[in-house]
XYZ file of C-alpha atoms in Angstrom:
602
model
C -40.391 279.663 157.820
C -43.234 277.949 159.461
C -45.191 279.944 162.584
C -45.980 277.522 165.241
C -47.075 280.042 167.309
C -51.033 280.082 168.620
C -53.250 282.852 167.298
C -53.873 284.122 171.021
C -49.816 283.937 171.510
C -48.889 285.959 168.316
C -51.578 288.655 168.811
C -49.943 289.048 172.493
C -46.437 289.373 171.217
C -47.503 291.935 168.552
C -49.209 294.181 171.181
C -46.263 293.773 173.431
C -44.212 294.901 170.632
C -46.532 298.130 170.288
C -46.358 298.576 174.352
C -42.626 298.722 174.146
C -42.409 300.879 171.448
C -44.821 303.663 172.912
C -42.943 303.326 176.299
C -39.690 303.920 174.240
C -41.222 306.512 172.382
C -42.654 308.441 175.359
C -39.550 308.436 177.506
C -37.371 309.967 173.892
C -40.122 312.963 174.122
C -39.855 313.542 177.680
C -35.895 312.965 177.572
C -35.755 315.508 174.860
C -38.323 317.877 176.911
C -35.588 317.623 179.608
C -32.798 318.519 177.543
C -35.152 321.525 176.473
C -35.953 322.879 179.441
C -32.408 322.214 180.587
C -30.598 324.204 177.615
C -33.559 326.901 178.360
C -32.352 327.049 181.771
C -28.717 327.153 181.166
C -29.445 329.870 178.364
C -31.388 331.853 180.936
C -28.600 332.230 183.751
C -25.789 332.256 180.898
C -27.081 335.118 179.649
C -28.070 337.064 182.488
C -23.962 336.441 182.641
C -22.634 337.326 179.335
C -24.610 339.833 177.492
C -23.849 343.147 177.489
C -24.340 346.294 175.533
C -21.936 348.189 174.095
C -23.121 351.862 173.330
C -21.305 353.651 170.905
C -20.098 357.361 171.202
C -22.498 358.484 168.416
C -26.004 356.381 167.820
C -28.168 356.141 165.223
C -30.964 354.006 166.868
C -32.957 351.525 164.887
C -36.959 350.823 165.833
C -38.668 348.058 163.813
C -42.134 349.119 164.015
C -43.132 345.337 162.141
C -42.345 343.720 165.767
C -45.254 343.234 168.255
C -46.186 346.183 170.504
C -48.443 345.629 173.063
C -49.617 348.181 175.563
C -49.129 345.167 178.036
C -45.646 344.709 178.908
C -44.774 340.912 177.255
C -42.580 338.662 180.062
C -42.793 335.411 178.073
C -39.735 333.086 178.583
C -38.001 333.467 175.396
C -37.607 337.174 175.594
C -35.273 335.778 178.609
C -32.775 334.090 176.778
C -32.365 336.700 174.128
C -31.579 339.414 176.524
C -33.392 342.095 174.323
C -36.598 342.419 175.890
C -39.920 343.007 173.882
C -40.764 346.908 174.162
C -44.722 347.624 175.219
C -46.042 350.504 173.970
C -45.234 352.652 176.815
C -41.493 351.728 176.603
C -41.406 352.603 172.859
C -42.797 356.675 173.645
C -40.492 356.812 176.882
C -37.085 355.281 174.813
C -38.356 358.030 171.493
C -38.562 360.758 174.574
C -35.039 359.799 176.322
C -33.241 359.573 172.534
C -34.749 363.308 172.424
C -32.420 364.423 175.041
C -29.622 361.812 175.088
C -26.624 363.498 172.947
C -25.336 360.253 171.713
C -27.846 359.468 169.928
C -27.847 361.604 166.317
C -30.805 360.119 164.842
C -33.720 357.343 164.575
C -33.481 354.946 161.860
C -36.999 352.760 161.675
C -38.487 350.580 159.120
C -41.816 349.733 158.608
C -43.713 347.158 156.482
C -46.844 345.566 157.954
C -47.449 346.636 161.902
C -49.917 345.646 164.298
C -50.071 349.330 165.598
C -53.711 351.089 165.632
C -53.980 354.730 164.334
C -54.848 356.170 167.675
C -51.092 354.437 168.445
C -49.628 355.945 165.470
C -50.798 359.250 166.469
C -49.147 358.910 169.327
C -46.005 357.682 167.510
C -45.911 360.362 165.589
C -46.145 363.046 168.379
C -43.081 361.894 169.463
C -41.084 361.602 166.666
C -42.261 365.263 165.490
C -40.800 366.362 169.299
C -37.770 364.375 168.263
C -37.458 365.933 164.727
C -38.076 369.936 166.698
C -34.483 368.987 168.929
C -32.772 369.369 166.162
C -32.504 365.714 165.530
C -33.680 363.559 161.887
C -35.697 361.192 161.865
C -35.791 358.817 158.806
C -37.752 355.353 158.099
C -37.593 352.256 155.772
C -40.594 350.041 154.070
C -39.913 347.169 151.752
C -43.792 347.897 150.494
C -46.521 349.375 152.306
C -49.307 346.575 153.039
C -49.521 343.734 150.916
C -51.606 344.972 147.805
C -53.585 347.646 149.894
C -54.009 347.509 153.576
C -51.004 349.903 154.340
C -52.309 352.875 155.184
C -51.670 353.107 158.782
C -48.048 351.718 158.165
C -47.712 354.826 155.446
C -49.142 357.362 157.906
C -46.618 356.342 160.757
C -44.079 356.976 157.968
C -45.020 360.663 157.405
C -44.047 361.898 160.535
C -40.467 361.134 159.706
C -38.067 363.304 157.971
C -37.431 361.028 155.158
C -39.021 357.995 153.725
C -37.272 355.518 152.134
C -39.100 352.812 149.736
C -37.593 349.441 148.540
C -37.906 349.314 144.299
C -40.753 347.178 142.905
C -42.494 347.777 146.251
C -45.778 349.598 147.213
C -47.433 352.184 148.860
C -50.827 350.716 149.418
C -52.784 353.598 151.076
C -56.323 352.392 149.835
C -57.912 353.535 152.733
C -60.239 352.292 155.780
C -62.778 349.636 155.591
C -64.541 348.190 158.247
C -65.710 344.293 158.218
C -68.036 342.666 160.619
C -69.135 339.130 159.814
C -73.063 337.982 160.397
C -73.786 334.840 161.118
C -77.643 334.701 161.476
C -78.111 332.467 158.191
C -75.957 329.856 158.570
C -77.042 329.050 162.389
C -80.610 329.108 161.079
C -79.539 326.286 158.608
C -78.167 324.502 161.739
C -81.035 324.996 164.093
C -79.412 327.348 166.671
C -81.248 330.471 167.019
C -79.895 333.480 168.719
C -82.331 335.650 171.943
C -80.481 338.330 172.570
C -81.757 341.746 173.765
C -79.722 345.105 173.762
C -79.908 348.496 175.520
C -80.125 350.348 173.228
C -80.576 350.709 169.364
C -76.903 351.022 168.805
C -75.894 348.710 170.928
C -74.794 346.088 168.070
C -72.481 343.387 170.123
C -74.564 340.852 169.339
C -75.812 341.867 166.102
C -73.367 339.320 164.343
C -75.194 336.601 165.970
C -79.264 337.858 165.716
C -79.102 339.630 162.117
C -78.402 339.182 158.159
C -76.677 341.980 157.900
C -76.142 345.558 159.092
C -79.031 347.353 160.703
C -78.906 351.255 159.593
C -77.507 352.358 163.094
C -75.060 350.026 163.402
C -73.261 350.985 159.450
C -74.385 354.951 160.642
C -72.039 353.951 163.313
C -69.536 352.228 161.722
C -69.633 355.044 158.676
C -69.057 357.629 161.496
C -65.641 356.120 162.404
C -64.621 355.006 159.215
C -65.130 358.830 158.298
C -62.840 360.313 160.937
C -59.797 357.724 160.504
C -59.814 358.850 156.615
C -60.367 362.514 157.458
C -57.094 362.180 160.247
C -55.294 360.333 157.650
C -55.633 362.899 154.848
C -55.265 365.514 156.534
C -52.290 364.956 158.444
C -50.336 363.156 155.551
C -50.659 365.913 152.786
C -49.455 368.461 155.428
C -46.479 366.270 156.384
C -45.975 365.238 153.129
C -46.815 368.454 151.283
C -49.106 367.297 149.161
C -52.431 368.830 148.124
C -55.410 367.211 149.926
C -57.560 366.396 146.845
C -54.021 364.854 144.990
C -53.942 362.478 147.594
C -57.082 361.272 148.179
C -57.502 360.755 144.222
C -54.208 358.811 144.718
C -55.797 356.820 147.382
C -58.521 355.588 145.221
C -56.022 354.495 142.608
C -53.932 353.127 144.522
C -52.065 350.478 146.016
C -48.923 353.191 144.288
C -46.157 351.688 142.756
C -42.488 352.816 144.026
C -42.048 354.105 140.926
C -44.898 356.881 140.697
C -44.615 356.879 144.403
C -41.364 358.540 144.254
C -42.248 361.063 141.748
C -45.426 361.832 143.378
C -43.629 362.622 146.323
C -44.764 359.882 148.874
C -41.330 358.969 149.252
C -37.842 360.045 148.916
C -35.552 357.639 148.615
C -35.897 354.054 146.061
C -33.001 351.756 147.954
C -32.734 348.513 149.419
C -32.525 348.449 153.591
C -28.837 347.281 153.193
C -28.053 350.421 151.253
C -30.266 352.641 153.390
C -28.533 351.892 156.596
C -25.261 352.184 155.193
C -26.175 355.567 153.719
C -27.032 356.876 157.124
C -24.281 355.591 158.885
C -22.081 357.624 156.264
C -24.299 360.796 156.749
C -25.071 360.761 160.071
C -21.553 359.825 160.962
C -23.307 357.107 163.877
C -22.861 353.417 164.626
C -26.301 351.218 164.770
C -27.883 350.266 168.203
C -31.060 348.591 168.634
C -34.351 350.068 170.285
C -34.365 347.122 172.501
C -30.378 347.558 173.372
C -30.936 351.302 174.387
C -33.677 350.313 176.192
C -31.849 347.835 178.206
C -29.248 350.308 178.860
C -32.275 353.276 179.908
C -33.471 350.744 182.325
C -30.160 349.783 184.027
C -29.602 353.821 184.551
C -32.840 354.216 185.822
C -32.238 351.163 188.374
C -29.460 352.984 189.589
C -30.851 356.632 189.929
C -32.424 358.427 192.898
C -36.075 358.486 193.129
C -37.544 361.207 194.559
C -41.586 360.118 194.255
C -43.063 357.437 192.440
C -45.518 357.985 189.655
C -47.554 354.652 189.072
C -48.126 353.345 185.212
C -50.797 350.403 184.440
C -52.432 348.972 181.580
C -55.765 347.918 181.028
C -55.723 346.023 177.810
C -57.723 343.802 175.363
C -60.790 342.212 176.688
C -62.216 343.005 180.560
C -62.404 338.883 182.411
C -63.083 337.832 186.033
C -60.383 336.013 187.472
C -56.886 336.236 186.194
C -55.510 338.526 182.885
C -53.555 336.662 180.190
C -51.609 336.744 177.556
C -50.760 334.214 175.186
C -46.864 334.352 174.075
C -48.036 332.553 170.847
C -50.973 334.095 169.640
C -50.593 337.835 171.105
C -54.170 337.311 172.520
C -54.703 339.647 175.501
C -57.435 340.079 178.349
C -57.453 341.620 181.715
C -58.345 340.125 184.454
C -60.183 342.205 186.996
C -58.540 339.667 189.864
C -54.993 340.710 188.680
C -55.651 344.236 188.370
C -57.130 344.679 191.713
C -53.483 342.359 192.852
C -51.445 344.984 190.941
C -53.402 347.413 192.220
C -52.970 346.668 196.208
C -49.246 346.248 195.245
C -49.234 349.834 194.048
C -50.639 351.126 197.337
C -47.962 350.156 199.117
C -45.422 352.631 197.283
C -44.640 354.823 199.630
C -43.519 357.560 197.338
C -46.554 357.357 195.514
C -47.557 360.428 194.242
C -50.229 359.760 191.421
C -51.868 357.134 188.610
C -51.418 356.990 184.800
C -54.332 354.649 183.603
C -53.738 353.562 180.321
C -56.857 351.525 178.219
C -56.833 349.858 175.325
C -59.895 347.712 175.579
C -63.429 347.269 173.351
C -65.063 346.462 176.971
C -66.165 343.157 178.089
C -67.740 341.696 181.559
C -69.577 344.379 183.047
C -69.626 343.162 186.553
C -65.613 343.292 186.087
C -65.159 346.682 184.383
C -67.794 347.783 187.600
C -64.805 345.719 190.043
C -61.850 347.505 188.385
C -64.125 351.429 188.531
C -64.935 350.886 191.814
C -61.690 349.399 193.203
C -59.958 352.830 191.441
C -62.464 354.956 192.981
C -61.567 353.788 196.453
C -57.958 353.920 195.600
C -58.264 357.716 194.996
C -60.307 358.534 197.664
C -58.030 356.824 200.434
C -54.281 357.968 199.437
C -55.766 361.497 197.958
C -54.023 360.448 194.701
C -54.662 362.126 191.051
C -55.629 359.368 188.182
C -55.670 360.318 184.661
C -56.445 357.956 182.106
C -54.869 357.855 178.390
C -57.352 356.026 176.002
C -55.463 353.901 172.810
C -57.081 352.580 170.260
C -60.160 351.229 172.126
C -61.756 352.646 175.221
C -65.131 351.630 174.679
C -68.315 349.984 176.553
C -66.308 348.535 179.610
C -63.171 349.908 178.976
C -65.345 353.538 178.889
C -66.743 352.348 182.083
C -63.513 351.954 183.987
C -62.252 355.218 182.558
C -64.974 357.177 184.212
C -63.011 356.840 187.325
C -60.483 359.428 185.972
C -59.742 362.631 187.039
C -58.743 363.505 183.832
C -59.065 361.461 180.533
C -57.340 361.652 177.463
C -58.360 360.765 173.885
C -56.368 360.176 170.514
C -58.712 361.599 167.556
C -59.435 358.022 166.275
C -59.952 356.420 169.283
C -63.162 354.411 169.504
C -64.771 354.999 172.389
C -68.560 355.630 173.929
C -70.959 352.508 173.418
C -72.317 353.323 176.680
C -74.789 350.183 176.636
C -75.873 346.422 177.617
C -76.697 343.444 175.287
C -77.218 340.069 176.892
C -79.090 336.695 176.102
C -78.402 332.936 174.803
C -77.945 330.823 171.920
C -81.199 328.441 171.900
C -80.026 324.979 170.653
C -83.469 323.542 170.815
C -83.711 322.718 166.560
C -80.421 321.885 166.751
C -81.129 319.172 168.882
C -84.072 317.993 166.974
C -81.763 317.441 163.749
C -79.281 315.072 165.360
C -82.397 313.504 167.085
C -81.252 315.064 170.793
C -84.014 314.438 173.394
C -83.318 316.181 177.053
C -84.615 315.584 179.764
C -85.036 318.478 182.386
C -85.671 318.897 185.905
C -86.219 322.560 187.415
C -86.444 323.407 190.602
C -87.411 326.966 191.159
C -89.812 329.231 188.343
C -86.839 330.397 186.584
C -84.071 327.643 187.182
C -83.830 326.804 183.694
C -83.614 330.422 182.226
C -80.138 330.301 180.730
C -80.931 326.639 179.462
C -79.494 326.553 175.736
C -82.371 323.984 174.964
C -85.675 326.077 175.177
C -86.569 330.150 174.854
C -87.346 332.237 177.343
C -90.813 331.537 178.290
C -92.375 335.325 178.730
C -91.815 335.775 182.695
C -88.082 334.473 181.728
C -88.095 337.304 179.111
C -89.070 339.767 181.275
C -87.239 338.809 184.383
C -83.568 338.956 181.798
C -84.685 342.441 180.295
C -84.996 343.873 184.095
C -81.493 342.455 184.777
C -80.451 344.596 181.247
C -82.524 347.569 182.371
C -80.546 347.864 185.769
C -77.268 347.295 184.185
C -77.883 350.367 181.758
C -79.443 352.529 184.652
C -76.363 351.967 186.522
C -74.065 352.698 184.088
C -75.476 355.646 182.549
C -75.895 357.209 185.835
C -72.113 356.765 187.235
C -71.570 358.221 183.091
C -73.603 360.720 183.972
C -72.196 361.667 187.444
C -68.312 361.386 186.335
C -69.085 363.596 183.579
C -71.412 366.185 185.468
C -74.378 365.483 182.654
C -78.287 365.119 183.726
C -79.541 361.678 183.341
C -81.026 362.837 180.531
C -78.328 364.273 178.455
C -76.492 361.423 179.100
C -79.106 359.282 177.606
C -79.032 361.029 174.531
C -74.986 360.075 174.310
C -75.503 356.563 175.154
C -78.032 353.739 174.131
C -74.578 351.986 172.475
C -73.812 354.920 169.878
C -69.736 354.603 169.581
C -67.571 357.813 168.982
C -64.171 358.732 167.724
C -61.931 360.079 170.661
C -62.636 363.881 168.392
C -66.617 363.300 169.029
C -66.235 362.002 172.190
C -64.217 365.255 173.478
C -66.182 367.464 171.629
C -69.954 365.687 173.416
C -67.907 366.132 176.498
C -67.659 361.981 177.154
C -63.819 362.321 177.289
C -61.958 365.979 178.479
C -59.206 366.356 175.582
C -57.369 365.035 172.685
C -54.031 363.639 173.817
C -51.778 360.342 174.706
C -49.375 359.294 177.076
C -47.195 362.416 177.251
C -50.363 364.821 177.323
C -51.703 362.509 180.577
C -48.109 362.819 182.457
C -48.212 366.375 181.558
C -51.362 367.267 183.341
C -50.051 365.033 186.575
C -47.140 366.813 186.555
C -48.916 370.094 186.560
C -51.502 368.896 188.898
C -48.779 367.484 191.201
C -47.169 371.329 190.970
C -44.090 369.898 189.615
C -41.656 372.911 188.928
C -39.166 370.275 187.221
C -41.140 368.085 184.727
C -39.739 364.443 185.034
C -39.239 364.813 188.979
C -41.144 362.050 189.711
C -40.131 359.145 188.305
C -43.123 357.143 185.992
C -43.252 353.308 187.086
C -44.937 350.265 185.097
C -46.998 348.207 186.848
C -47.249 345.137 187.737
C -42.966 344.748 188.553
C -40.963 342.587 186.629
C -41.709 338.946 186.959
C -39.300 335.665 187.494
C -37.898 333.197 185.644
C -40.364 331.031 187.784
C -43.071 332.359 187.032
C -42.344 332.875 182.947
C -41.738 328.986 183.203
C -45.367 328.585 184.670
C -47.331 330.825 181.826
C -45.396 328.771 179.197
C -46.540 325.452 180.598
C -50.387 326.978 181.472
C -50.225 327.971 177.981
C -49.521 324.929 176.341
C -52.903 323.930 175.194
C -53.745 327.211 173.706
C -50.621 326.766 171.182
C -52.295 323.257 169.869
C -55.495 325.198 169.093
C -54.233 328.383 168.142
C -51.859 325.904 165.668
C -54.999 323.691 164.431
C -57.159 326.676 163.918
C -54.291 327.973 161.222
C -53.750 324.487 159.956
C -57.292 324.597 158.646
C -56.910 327.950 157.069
C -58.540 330.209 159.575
C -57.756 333.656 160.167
C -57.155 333.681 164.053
C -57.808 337.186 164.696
C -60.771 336.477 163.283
C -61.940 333.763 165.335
C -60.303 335.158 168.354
C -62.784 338.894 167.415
C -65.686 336.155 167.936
C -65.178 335.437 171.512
C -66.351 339.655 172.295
C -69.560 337.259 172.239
C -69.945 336.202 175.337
C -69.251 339.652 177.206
C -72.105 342.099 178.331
C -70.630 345.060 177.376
C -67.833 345.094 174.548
C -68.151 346.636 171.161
C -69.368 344.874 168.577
C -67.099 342.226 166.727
C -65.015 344.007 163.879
C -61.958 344.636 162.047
C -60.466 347.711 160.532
C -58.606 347.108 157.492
C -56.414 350.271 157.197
């Protein structure tokens, strides 16, 4: 067919075409957005409606330890339209506590495979279900392998505090120990032309040692050895006494191992070879119970407790992951957490106005971070004590170092799991000089500075010597005022406290021992003390509320949409076969006082 059509005229019609088709194309994606959010909607009020929970006479209650447990409390969205919400730490211990007592329920059924949990968790964990086991009650747990050839020896120690442990065939038990990993980067930014200035107070103070060295200094792996020592020494000795196995057997079966179900069984790390079908048919035969969820039971707790009289009010909040300015977070998709020291101090004011308020559980689970927040959040608690006359005692998790050991200092009382990582009383600070950088890809700046020092945090030159020495005061009165509120919260001499800080890190067993934390205990240990400090004659009078409240179906709608771009990253970074937790470790970075970026591979 012949094309009379001009050159100008056919080009036009071809990008009309194109226009048309992205208009079409955008209003399908926003028509199916709409439909989305509609059925999301619908799904939220239907089943607010519809679902219900039927508790049977006799319970044997199922936990799945593999699901995420934050200390935080996750509201996303979808956890709406499921009607099983998604249990925080501190709902897991108080639903283990209430099954205790509840005569329905017979016994726990949990499984096990690959958890998030940290050991100072675990310990926790398994306080409870050994308080369980002592009412009479059993306790029994399911793994279709420990870890993923190695790496499950946390999972394995969780699983010794249970009565029995059952093993799926052709699995493992891969308790191959603790190791630690930090990643250096000095090398490859020198091949780039970036070089790190950072200064630290003191010697062990190793946050930014990933950026300015090769590789590990001798007091940053003395350290890191320290810890690594203690979590292996915990896990030894509290799994051949569970277990009943002899010490030196299972350490020598550590260094063989990842175990295969096989010798595991005969060895006596497990009891049972079965499948989970067959293992939760067995105990509904023995136990003689029917199966309801953690997160059922825990919707039923909660409607109970709506309904009960409240005599006084004992307040529960979480500090956890890394200490911002400005507004906490936390990302539905990639589990990445922060508080912010704006929302706390908003939760906060909301918990003054309890009337009934009768005293403060602090929980932290933080490596530190901003210093002028973790100073925001201390004070703000210290004048929160001082005007209602209110006890705080704070329950350290996994992490309750550098910031997050600066908060807790405005404790009453403080609590420690033996693994906890805490101390790293310290300041590191500085920049990453882009100045070679910029003379590879042929980069000229200009600069105009207005003022002796208005260009000290420029990323394109060093610190000039006054610069230098004006940024070292600024780290100098940062450690001088932390060590001496240290020092004055835990009735130590400047001196002495000196000695403890200069960024050395400590298990929560050090830490109690140097007198930087008062005793080894969780959740339960911290309400125990309130109650006994409150002069409770009936423990459990008061009743323990989470802060912040509950929040909206408004609000979830908001944090999904204000989260949007994160998902695209967080999606990309996997696409290109990153570990995120490892790139989301790197951003401790850019924080004045936060441990030092690393993983423990348990």
């Amino acid at each position: 067919m012949e094309n009379n059509a001009l050159p100008g005229e056919e080009r036009k019609g071809y990008w009309g075409d194109v226009l048309k088709k992205a208009v079409m194309y955008t209003l399908a994606v926003i028509g199916l957005l709409a439909v989305w959010l509609g059925w999301l909607i619908y799904s939220y009020f239907s089943s607010e409606r519809d679902y219900f929970v039927e508790v049977p006479d006799k319970i044997l209650l199922t936990i799945n330890f593999d699901a995420p447990i934050n200390e935080i409390r996750s509201e996303d969205l979808f956890g709406e339209f499921s009607g099983r919400p998604q249990l925080s730490f501190y709902d897991l211990i108080s639903l283990i506590r209430q099954a205790k007592s509840d005569p329905k329920v017979k016994a726990i059924a949990a499984n096990v495979s690959v958890s998030g949990l940290g050991m100072a968790q675990i310990q926790e964990l398994k306080n409870e279900i050994h308080s369980f086991k002592l009412s009479g009650k059993k306790a029994y747990i399911y793994s279709d392998g420990f870890g993923a050839m190695g790496g499950g020896t946390n999972e394995y120690y969780l699983a010794t505090g249970f009565n029995e442990i059952s093993l799926m065939p052709n699995s493992e038990v891969g308790i191959t120990g603790v190791a630690m990993e930090v990643p250096f980067f000095r090398d490859v930014l020198d091949k780039v032309g970036i070089e790190p200035e950072f200064y630290a107070r003191y010697e062990y103070k190793s946050g930014a040692a990933p950026l300015t060295d090769s590789k590990m200094s001798k007091e940053f792996r003395s350290e890191m050895t320290k810890l690594a020592e203690v979590m292996h020494m915990v896990f030894t000795m509290d799994a051949s006494d569970m277990r009943h196995i002899p010490e030196e057997k299972l350490i020598e079966m550590v260094n063989r191992a990842p175990i295969f179900s096989e010798e595991a069984f005969k060895q006596r790390l497990v009891d049972h070879l079965e499948f989970k079908t067959d293992y939760i048919r067995r105990l509904e035969r023995d136990v003689d119970a029917k199966v309801l969820s953690a997160s059922d039971y825990y919707r039923v707790m909660s409607d109970k407790k709506k309904t009960s009289s409240q005599p006084g009010k004992i307040a529960y909040m979480v500090i956890e992951g890394t200490i911002t300015g400005g507004e906490s977070n936390l990302d539905p998709w990639s589990g990445e957490l922060t508080t912010g020291s704006d929302t706390f101090l908003r939760d906060l004011y909301e918990v003054e106005k309890e009337p009934l308020l009768k005293g403060l559980i602090l929980r932290i689970n933080s490596p530190g971070g901003s210093y002028a927040a973790s100073n925001e959040i201390r004070n703000a608690i210290v004048k929160f004590k001082e005007k209602h006359n209110i006890p705080v005692v704070v329950t350290m998790g996994n992490y309750a170092a550098s910031g997050g050991y600066f908060v807790a200092l405005a404790g009453d009382k403080s609590f420690a799991g033996m693994t906890t990582i805490t101390g790293s009383i310290g300041v590191f600070g500085g920049k990453m000089v882009l100045a070679g950088l910029w003379e590879k890809l042929g980069v000229n700046w200009g600069n105009i500075y207005i003022g002796d020092n208005a260009g000290i945090m420029s990323a394109n030159h060093k610190f000039t010597p006054r610069e230098a020495e004006i940024f070292n005061a600024s780290l100098d009165n940062v450690y001088k005022d932390f060590t001496a509120k240290a020092a004055q919260a835990r009735n130590m001499s400047l001196e002495e406290m000196d000695k403890l800080a200069r960024g050395r890190v400590f298990s929560g067993a050090d830490a109690v021992r140097l007198g930087l934390v008062d005793e080894i205990g969780g959740i339960d240990a911290a309400a125990d003390w309130l109650y006994k400090e409150l002069k409770d004659e009936k423990r459990y009078a008061n009743v323990i509320v989470y802060y912040p409240g509950e929040k909206n179906f408004q609000q979830k709608l908001s944090e999904l949409i204000g989260g949007s771009q994160k998902i695209s990253v967080n999606k990309a970074v996997k696409e290109m076969g990153f570990d995120v937790n490892d790139i989301r470790m790197l951003n401790r970075l850019q924080y004045e006082t936060v441990l030092p970026p690393f993983k423990i591979n348990y």
